[in-house]
Amino acid sequence: MKQRLFAKTALSAALLALLSGCATTAENASPAWDADTTYRITILHTNDNHGRFWQNQNGEYGMAARKTLVDQIRAEVEAQGGTSLLLSGGDVNTGVPESDLQDAEPDFKGMNLIGYDAMALGNHEFDNPLEVLRKQEEWANFPMLSANIYDKNTGKRLFQPYQIFEQQGIKIAVIGLTTEDTAKIGNPEYIGGVEFRDPKAEAKKVIAELEKTEKPDVIIAATHMGHYENGQRGINAPGDVALARYLNEGDLDMIVGGHSQEPVCMEGPNVANKDFQPGDKCVPDQQNGTWIVQAHEWGKYVGRADFEFKNGELSLVSYDLVPVNLKKKIKLDDGSSKRVFIQDEIAQNPEVYNFLKPFQEQGQEKLNVKIAASNGKLEGDRNVVRFKQTNLGRLIGASHMERAKADFAVMNSGGVRDSIEGGDITYKDVLIVQPFGNIVTYTDMTGKEVLDYLNVVATKPVDSGSYAQFYGISMTVENGQVSNVKIGGKPLEMNKTYRFTVPSYNAAGGDGYPKINNHDGHVNTGFVDAEVLKQYLETHSPIDVNKFAPKGEIVYK
C-alpha cells in the first residue's frame, strides 16, 4: 500500500521541523500515532439492505442476528487491542413491504442499535420524496454520505461528503459516493432538482481537499456504484473498479461498495469467483492499490477486513464474508429435504429483536389497507394465464414498462400466481399475485437481437409457466417463428435500439428464456415486482380492466 506523503514517522517529522528552523505547524505536524508501532483496524461492512430488517421465513439474516455477530467481532478486535468501523454501501430502502410501508424506519433505527458509523447514499434512497430522506437522516445516528450529489439550483452539495474518524491516533476519512445512474433509474418526480455528478471526479476533488486540510492517514470510499469485473460495466455507470483506476495509485486504501449486490470474491486479477458459496474463503478485489469489497445483499453477510497500520502504511491481514444464519438444503435418508445452518446459528440480540418486532407486526397490518380499486376481475387464474394473453399479465407488463421507461414488456405467466377480483385491492392481494420478490430488469437490444429473443420466448408452449405475456408489442407467431413484429405500433427496425423489461428470474435464464443478465445492455433496476405493481395500481386507480384486455396483439397460428 502506498505510503501517504504526510504520514511521516514521528522522527522524520521532527527532523524536518528542526532542519527548517521553525516550530511544528498544522502543515507538518507529527502524526498522533507512534512510529514503529503496529495498530489493528477492522472495517466491517454490509450493503443493499433493501428493507430486510427482519429475518426471512427460513430464519435467515435479519438485524437482530447481525447485531449479535457485529458485537462478537467488535469484542474480539478490542481484546486484541484494535478498533473497528462499521460501514454501509447504501440502499437501505425498498424491497420488503413491511419496511416500505414505514419509510424504512425500522431499518434506520435498527442500524442505530447495531452501531453503524456511516453509510453511502444509494440510488434507492431516492425512491421517496426528499422530505422522506431528510426524515431518515434525522432517524439515523450516523452520517449519510455522498460527495457527488448537488442541488441543481444552488450548485451546492445536498449531503455531507465525508466523515473523519480518529481511532488510536489514526485519522480515517470516509468519503461517500453514489452512482450517476440514479438520475436515469430514479423517480423524476423526486429528483428533478438533484444533480448526480461524476463520482470519480468528485472523489479526486475531495481527496485533494482532505490531503490539504485534514491530512488523514487512511482514506476509505463508501460507495454505491457497483463492482463490475475488470471494469466491464455495459451500459451501467462506471463502478468501483473504474473509480480505483481513475485515481492515483493508492489514493484510496479501500472501497466499501454496493449496488451490484454480489459477494466480491476474486479468483485472480480481474477474474471474479463465480462459484463463491457461503462459508467459502473470499479474496477481495484489488485495483490500483485499492482494496474493493462488497457483502452481497440484504445483510446475508457481514464483511470483515482486518488491517494492520504501521508507519503510515495500511496492510490487509485477513478478509472474510461471515454468513448471517444462512442455510442450505440437505436431503434426508427418507428422500425428503430440510434447511440447515451453513455455520453455527447466531442468536438474535433480544434488545434489537424486541425493538423491531412491533414494526414487523405494524407492517403486516398495513398490508390489508386498500391501495386501489378496479371495475372487474384481473385475470391470473393458472388455467387461463398460461394459455392466452390476459388483462392482468398485460397490466403487470405495463407496470414494469412504465417504471423502466421501456418500449415493451415481457412477463412469464408462471410469475402470475393468482387473479385479483373486482373492487377494492390491497397490497396483500398484490403479494399473492407476485410472491417471489423478482426484480424488474430492462435490456437495450438492437431490433435484430430483439427478433432473436422473441423467436425463443414468444414460441414457448402454452400450459407452462414459460408462456409469455406481452405489453407494448404485437406479432404473429407461426411454426416456431415470429413475424410482423411491431413495437409501439411501428414495424421492428433491425438496426434500431429497443428497451424491454423482463423479470430477473427470466433474465438469468429461468423458464428456458435466453440468459441476458450478462448482456452489455442489461440493467437490474433493484425494484421488486410486487412494489412496482402496487405503485402502478395506486397511481392509475381506479383500474379499468378493459383497457388492459388483449385485442389481438399476439396472434398464434
mmCIF file with all atom_site columns, C-alpha atoms in Angstrom, residues 162-268:
data_model
loop_
_atom_site.group_PDB
_atom_site.id
_atom_site.type_symbol
_atom_site.label_atom_id
_atom_site.label_alt_id
_atom_site.label_comp_id
_atom_site.label_asym_id
_atom_site.label_entity_id
_atom_site.label_seq_id
_atom_site.pdbx_PDB_ins_code
_atom_site.Cartn_x
_atom_site.Cartn_y
_atom_site.Cartn_z
_atom_site.occupancy
_atom_site.B_iso_or_equiv
_atom_site.pdbx_formal_charge
_atom_site.auth_seq_id
_atom_site.auth_comp_id
_atom_site.auth_asym_id
_atom_site.auth_atom_id
_atom_site.pdbx_PDB_model_num
ATOM 1   C CA . TYR A 1 162 ? -17.142 12.748  4.111   1.00 0.00 ? 162 TYR A CA 1
ATOM 2   C CA . GLN A 1 163 ? -16.682 11.957  7.777   1.00 0.00 ? 163 GLN A CA 1
ATOM 3   C CA . ILE A 1 164 ? -13.428 11.904  9.769   1.00 0.00 ? 164 ILE A CA 1
ATOM 4   C CA . PHE A 1 165 ? -12.911 9.221   12.419  1.00 0.00 ? 165 PHE A CA 1
ATOM 5   C CA . GLU A 1 166 ? -9.942  9.174   14.775  1.00 0.00 ? 166 GLU A CA 1
ATOM 6   C CA . GLN A 1 167 ? -9.001  5.826   16.305  1.00 0.00 ? 167 GLN A CA 1
ATOM 7   C CA . GLN A 1 168 ? -5.780  5.038   18.187  1.00 0.00 ? 168 GLN A CA 1
ATOM 8   C CA . GLY A 1 169 ? -4.355  8.322   16.936  1.00 0.00 ? 169 GLY A CA 1
ATOM 9   C CA . ILE A 1 170 ? -5.006  7.256   13.331  1.00 0.00 ? 170 ILE A CA 1
ATOM 10  C CA . LYS A 1 171 ? -7.138  9.621   11.276  1.00 0.00 ? 171 LYS A CA 1
ATOM 11  C CA . ILE A 1 172 ? -9.544  7.792   8.945   1.00 0.00 ? 172 ILE A CA 1
ATOM 12  C CA . ALA A 1 173 ? -11.551 9.644   6.288   1.00 0.00 ? 173 ALA A CA 1
ATOM 13  C CA . VAL A 1 174 ? -14.672 8.014   4.838   1.00 0.00 ? 174 VAL A CA 1
ATOM 14  C CA . ILE A 1 175 ? -15.967 9.561   1.598   1.00 0.00 ? 175 ILE A CA 1
ATOM 15  C CA . GLY A 1 176 ? -19.480 8.797   0.265   1.00 0.00 ? 176 GLY A CA 1
ATOM 16  C CA . LEU A 1 177 ? -20.186 8.356   -3.471  1.00 0.00 ? 177 LEU A CA 1
ATOM 17  C CA . THR A 1 178 ? -23.419 7.495   -5.336  1.00 0.00 ? 178 THR A CA 1
ATOM 18  C CA . THR A 1 179 ? -23.942 6.061   -8.834  1.00 0.00 ? 179 THR A CA 1
ATOM 19  C CA . GLU A 1 180 ? -24.743 8.560   -11.590 1.00 0.00 ? 180 GLU A CA 1
ATOM 20  C CA . ASP A 1 181 ? -27.363 6.071   -12.809 1.00 0.00 ? 181 ASP A CA 1
ATOM 21  C CA . THR A 1 182 ? -29.659 7.341   -10.034 1.00 0.00 ? 182 THR A CA 1
ATOM 22  C CA . ALA A 1 183 ? -30.591 10.129  -12.452 1.00 0.00 ? 183 ALA A CA 1
ATOM 23  C CA . LYS A 1 184 ? -31.956 7.646   -15.010 1.00 0.00 ? 184 LYS A CA 1
ATOM 24  C CA . ILE A 1 185 ? -33.405 4.899   -12.796 1.00 0.00 ? 185 ILE A CA 1
ATOM 25  C CA . GLY A 1 186 ? -34.785 7.136   -10.036 1.00 0.00 ? 186 GLY A CA 1
ATOM 26  C CA . ASN A 1 187 ? -38.242 8.727   -9.950  1.00 0.00 ? 187 ASN A CA 1
ATOM 27  C CA . PRO A 1 188 ? -38.045 12.009  -11.946 1.00 0.00 ? 188 PRO A CA 1
ATOM 28  C CA . GLU A 1 189 ? -40.783 13.476  -9.747  1.00 0.00 ? 189 GLU A CA 1
ATOM 29  C CA . TYR A 1 190 ? -38.477 13.286  -6.729  1.00 0.00 ? 190 TYR A CA 1
ATOM 30  C CA . ILE A 1 191 ? -35.048 14.003  -8.244  1.00 0.00 ? 191 ILE A CA 1
ATOM 31  C CA . GLY A 1 192 ? -35.867 16.694  -10.810 1.00 0.00 ? 192 GLY A CA 1
ATOM 32  C CA . GLY A 1 193 ? -33.868 19.282  -8.849  1.00 0.00 ? 193 GLY A CA 1
ATOM 33  C CA . VAL A 1 194 ? -30.991 16.944  -7.989  1.00 0.00 ? 194 VAL A CA 1
ATOM 34  C CA . GLU A 1 195 ? -27.753 16.579  -9.941  1.00 0.00 ? 195 GLU A CA 1
ATOM 35  C CA . PHE A 1 196 ? -25.689 13.402  -9.740  1.00 0.00 ? 196 PHE A CA 1
ATOM 36  C CA . ARG A 1 197 ? -22.182 14.358  -10.808 1.00 0.00 ? 197 ARG A CA 1
ATOM 37  C CA . ASP A 1 198 ? -19.334 12.080  -11.887 1.00 0.00 ? 198 ASP A CA 1
ATOM 38  C CA . PRO A 1 199 ? -18.305 10.336  -8.635  1.00 0.00 ? 199 PRO A CA 1
ATOM 39  C CA . LYS A 1 200 ? -14.772 9.683   -9.950  1.00 0.00 ? 200 LYS A CA 1
ATOM 40  C CA . ALA A 1 201 ? -14.095 13.406  -10.484 1.00 0.00 ? 201 ALA A CA 1
ATOM 41  C CA . GLU A 1 202 ? -15.719 14.283  -7.160  1.00 0.00 ? 202 GLU A CA 1
ATOM 42  C CA . ALA A 1 203 ? -13.590 11.698  -5.361  1.00 0.00 ? 203 ALA A CA 1
ATOM 43  C CA . LYS A 1 204 ? -10.425 13.176  -6.832  1.00 0.00 ? 204 LYS A CA 1
ATOM 44  C CA . LYS A 1 205 ? -11.523 16.637  -5.726  1.00 0.00 ? 205 LYS A CA 1
ATOM 45  C CA . VAL A 1 206 ? -12.407 15.550  -2.179  1.00 0.00 ? 206 VAL A CA 1
ATOM 46  C CA . ILE A 1 207 ? -9.182  13.565  -1.730  1.00 0.00 ? 207 ILE A CA 1
ATOM 47  C CA . ALA A 1 208 ? -7.122  16.620  -2.744  1.00 0.00 ? 208 ALA A CA 1
ATOM 48  C CA . GLU A 1 209 ? -9.104  18.734  -0.274  1.00 0.00 ? 209 GLU A CA 1
ATOM 49  C CA . LEU A 1 210 ? -8.655  16.166  2.514   1.00 0.00 ? 210 LEU A CA 1
ATOM 50  C CA . GLU A 1 211 ? -4.910  15.848  1.995   1.00 0.00 ? 211 GLU A CA 1
ATOM 51  C CA . LYS A 1 212 ? -4.597  19.615  2.212   1.00 0.00 ? 212 LYS A CA 1
ATOM 52  C CA . THR A 1 213 ? -6.815  20.182  5.244   1.00 0.00 ? 213 THR A CA 1
ATOM 53  C CA . GLU A 1 214 ? -7.466  17.052  7.303   1.00 0.00 ? 214 GLU A CA 1
ATOM 54  C CA . LYS A 1 215 ? -4.364  15.010  6.381   1.00 0.00 ? 215 LYS A CA 1
ATOM 55  C CA . PRO A 1 216 ? -5.944  11.612  7.038   1.00 0.00 ? 216 PRO A CA 1
ATOM 56  C CA . ASP A 1 217 ? -3.745  8.546   7.455   1.00 0.00 ? 217 ASP A CA 1
ATOM 57  C CA . VAL A 1 218 ? -6.336  6.276   5.812   1.00 0.00 ? 218 VAL A CA 1
ATOM 58  C CA . ILE A 1 219 ? -8.934  7.117   3.155   1.00 0.00 ? 219 ILE A CA 1
ATOM 59  C CA . ILE A 1 220 ? -11.926 4.839   2.511   1.00 0.00 ? 220 ILE A CA 1
ATOM 60  C CA . ALA A 1 221 ? -14.716 5.372   -0.008  1.00 0.00 ? 221 ALA A CA 1
ATOM 61  C CA . ALA A 1 222 ? -18.145 4.066   0.983   1.00 0.00 ? 222 ALA A CA 1
ATOM 62  C CA . THR A 1 223 ? -19.772 3.798   -2.434  1.00 0.00 ? 223 THR A CA 1
ATOM 63  C CA . HIS A 1 224 ? -22.968 2.755   -4.112  1.00 0.00 ? 224 HIS A CA 1
ATOM 64  C CA . MET A 1 225 ? -21.670 2.349   -7.659  1.00 0.00 ? 225 MET A CA 1
ATOM 65  C CA . GLY A 1 226 ? -21.371 -1.385  -8.371  1.00 0.00 ? 226 GLY A CA 1
ATOM 66  C CA . HIS A 1 227 ? -18.454 -3.763  -8.845  1.00 0.00 ? 227 HIS A CA 1
ATOM 67  C CA . TYR A 1 228 ? -18.001 -4.674  -12.499 1.00 0.00 ? 228 TYR A CA 1
ATOM 68  C CA . GLU A 1 229 ? -15.365 -7.308  -13.132 1.00 0.00 ? 229 GLU A CA 1
ATOM 69  C CA . ASN A 1 230 ? -12.359 -5.778  -14.906 1.00 0.00 ? 230 ASN A CA 1
ATOM 70  C CA . GLY A 1 231 ? -14.422 -2.593  -15.379 1.00 0.00 ? 231 GLY A CA 1
ATOM 71  C CA . GLN A 1 232 ? -16.804 -4.293  -17.858 1.00 0.00 ? 232 GLN A CA 1
ATOM 72  C CA . ARG A 1 233 ? -19.910 -2.299  -16.942 1.00 0.00 ? 233 ARG A CA 1
ATOM 73  C CA . GLY A 1 234 ? -22.004 -2.400  -20.140 1.00 0.00 ? 234 GLY A CA 1
ATOM 74  C CA . ILE A 1 235 ? -24.486 0.488   -20.079 1.00 0.00 ? 235 ILE A CA 1
ATOM 75  C CA . ASN A 1 236 ? -24.213 0.902   -16.308 1.00 0.00 ? 236 ASN A CA 1
ATOM 76  C CA . ALA A 1 237 ? -22.456 3.999   -14.977 1.00 0.00 ? 237 ALA A CA 1
ATOM 77  C CA . PRO A 1 238 ? -18.774 3.497   -14.013 1.00 0.00 ? 238 PRO A CA 1
ATOM 78  C CA . GLY A 1 239 ? -18.337 1.500   -10.834 1.00 0.00 ? 239 GLY A CA 1
ATOM 79  C CA . ASP A 1 240 ? -15.745 0.804   -8.150  1.00 0.00 ? 240 ASP A CA 1
ATOM 80  C CA . VAL A 1 241 ? -13.121 -0.677  -10.489 1.00 0.00 ? 241 VAL A CA 1
ATOM 81  C CA . ALA A 1 242 ? -13.283 2.389   -12.741 1.00 0.00 ? 242 ALA A CA 1
ATOM 82  C CA . LEU A 1 243 ? -13.065 4.640   -9.663  1.00 0.00 ? 243 LEU A CA 1
ATOM 83  C CA . ALA A 1 244 ? -9.920  2.951   -8.344  1.00 0.00 ? 244 ALA A CA 1
ATOM 84  C CA . ARG A 1 245 ? -8.262  3.033   -11.764 1.00 0.00 ? 245 ARG A CA 1
ATOM 85  C CA . TYR A 1 246 ? -9.146  6.705   -12.322 1.00 0.00 ? 246 TYR A CA 1
ATOM 86  C CA . LEU A 1 247 ? -7.360  7.897   -9.168  1.00 0.00 ? 247 LEU A CA 1
ATOM 87  C CA . ASN A 1 248 ? -3.635  7.908   -8.473  1.00 0.00 ? 248 ASN A CA 1
ATOM 88  C CA . GLU A 1 249 ? -2.352  4.576   -7.216  1.00 0.00 ? 249 GLU A CA 1
ATOM 89  C CA . GLY A 1 250 ? -3.187  4.129   -3.538  1.00 0.00 ? 250 GLY A CA 1
ATOM 90  C CA . ASP A 1 251 ? -5.203  7.370   -3.259  1.00 0.00 ? 251 ASP A CA 1
ATOM 91  C CA . LEU A 1 252 ? -7.903  5.214   -1.745  1.00 0.00 ? 252 LEU A CA 1
ATOM 92  C CA . ASP A 1 253 ? -6.970  2.497   0.710   1.00 0.00 ? 253 ASP A CA 1
ATOM 93  C CA . MET A 1 254 ? -10.330 0.760   0.415   1.00 0.00 ? 254 MET A CA 1
ATOM 94  C CA . ILE A 1 255 ? -13.696 0.910   -1.335  1.00 0.00 ? 255 ILE A CA 1
ATOM 95  C CA . VAL A 1 256 ? -16.689 -0.450  0.610   1.00 0.00 ? 256 VAL A CA 1
ATOM 96  C CA . GLY A 1 257 ? -19.197 -0.933  -2.183  1.00 0.00 ? 257 GLY A CA 1
ATOM 97  C CA . GLY A 1 258 ? -22.780 -1.787  -3.022  1.00 0.00 ? 258 GLY A CA 1
ATOM 98  C CA . HIS A 1 259 ? -25.314 -1.581  -5.872  1.00 0.00 ? 259 HIS A CA 1
ATOM 99  C CA . SER A 1 260 ? -24.347 -4.648  -7.942  1.00 0.00 ? 260 SER A CA 1
ATOM 100 C CA . GLN A 1 261 ? -25.395 -6.848  -4.990  1.00 0.00 ? 261 GLN A CA 1
ATOM 101 C CA . GLU A 1 262 ? -22.740 -9.523  -5.176  1.00 0.00 ? 262 GLU A CA 1
ATOM 102 C CA . PRO A 1 263 ? -20.082 -11.041 -2.965  1.00 0.00 ? 263 PRO A CA 1
ATOM 103 C CA . VAL A 1 264 ? -16.886 -9.508  -4.379  1.00 0.00 ? 264 VAL A CA 1
ATOM 104 C CA . CYS A 1 265 ? -14.555 -12.500 -4.220  1.00 0.00 ? 265 CYS A CA 1
ATOM 105 C CA . MET A 1 266 ? -11.794 -12.943 -6.794  1.00 0.00 ? 266 MET A CA 1
ATOM 106 C CA . GLU A 1 267 ? -10.086 -15.966 -8.350  1.00 0.00 ? 267 GLU A CA 1
ATOM 107 C CA . GLY A 1 268 ? -7.253  -13.841 -9.710  1.00 0.00 ? 268 GLY A CA 1
#
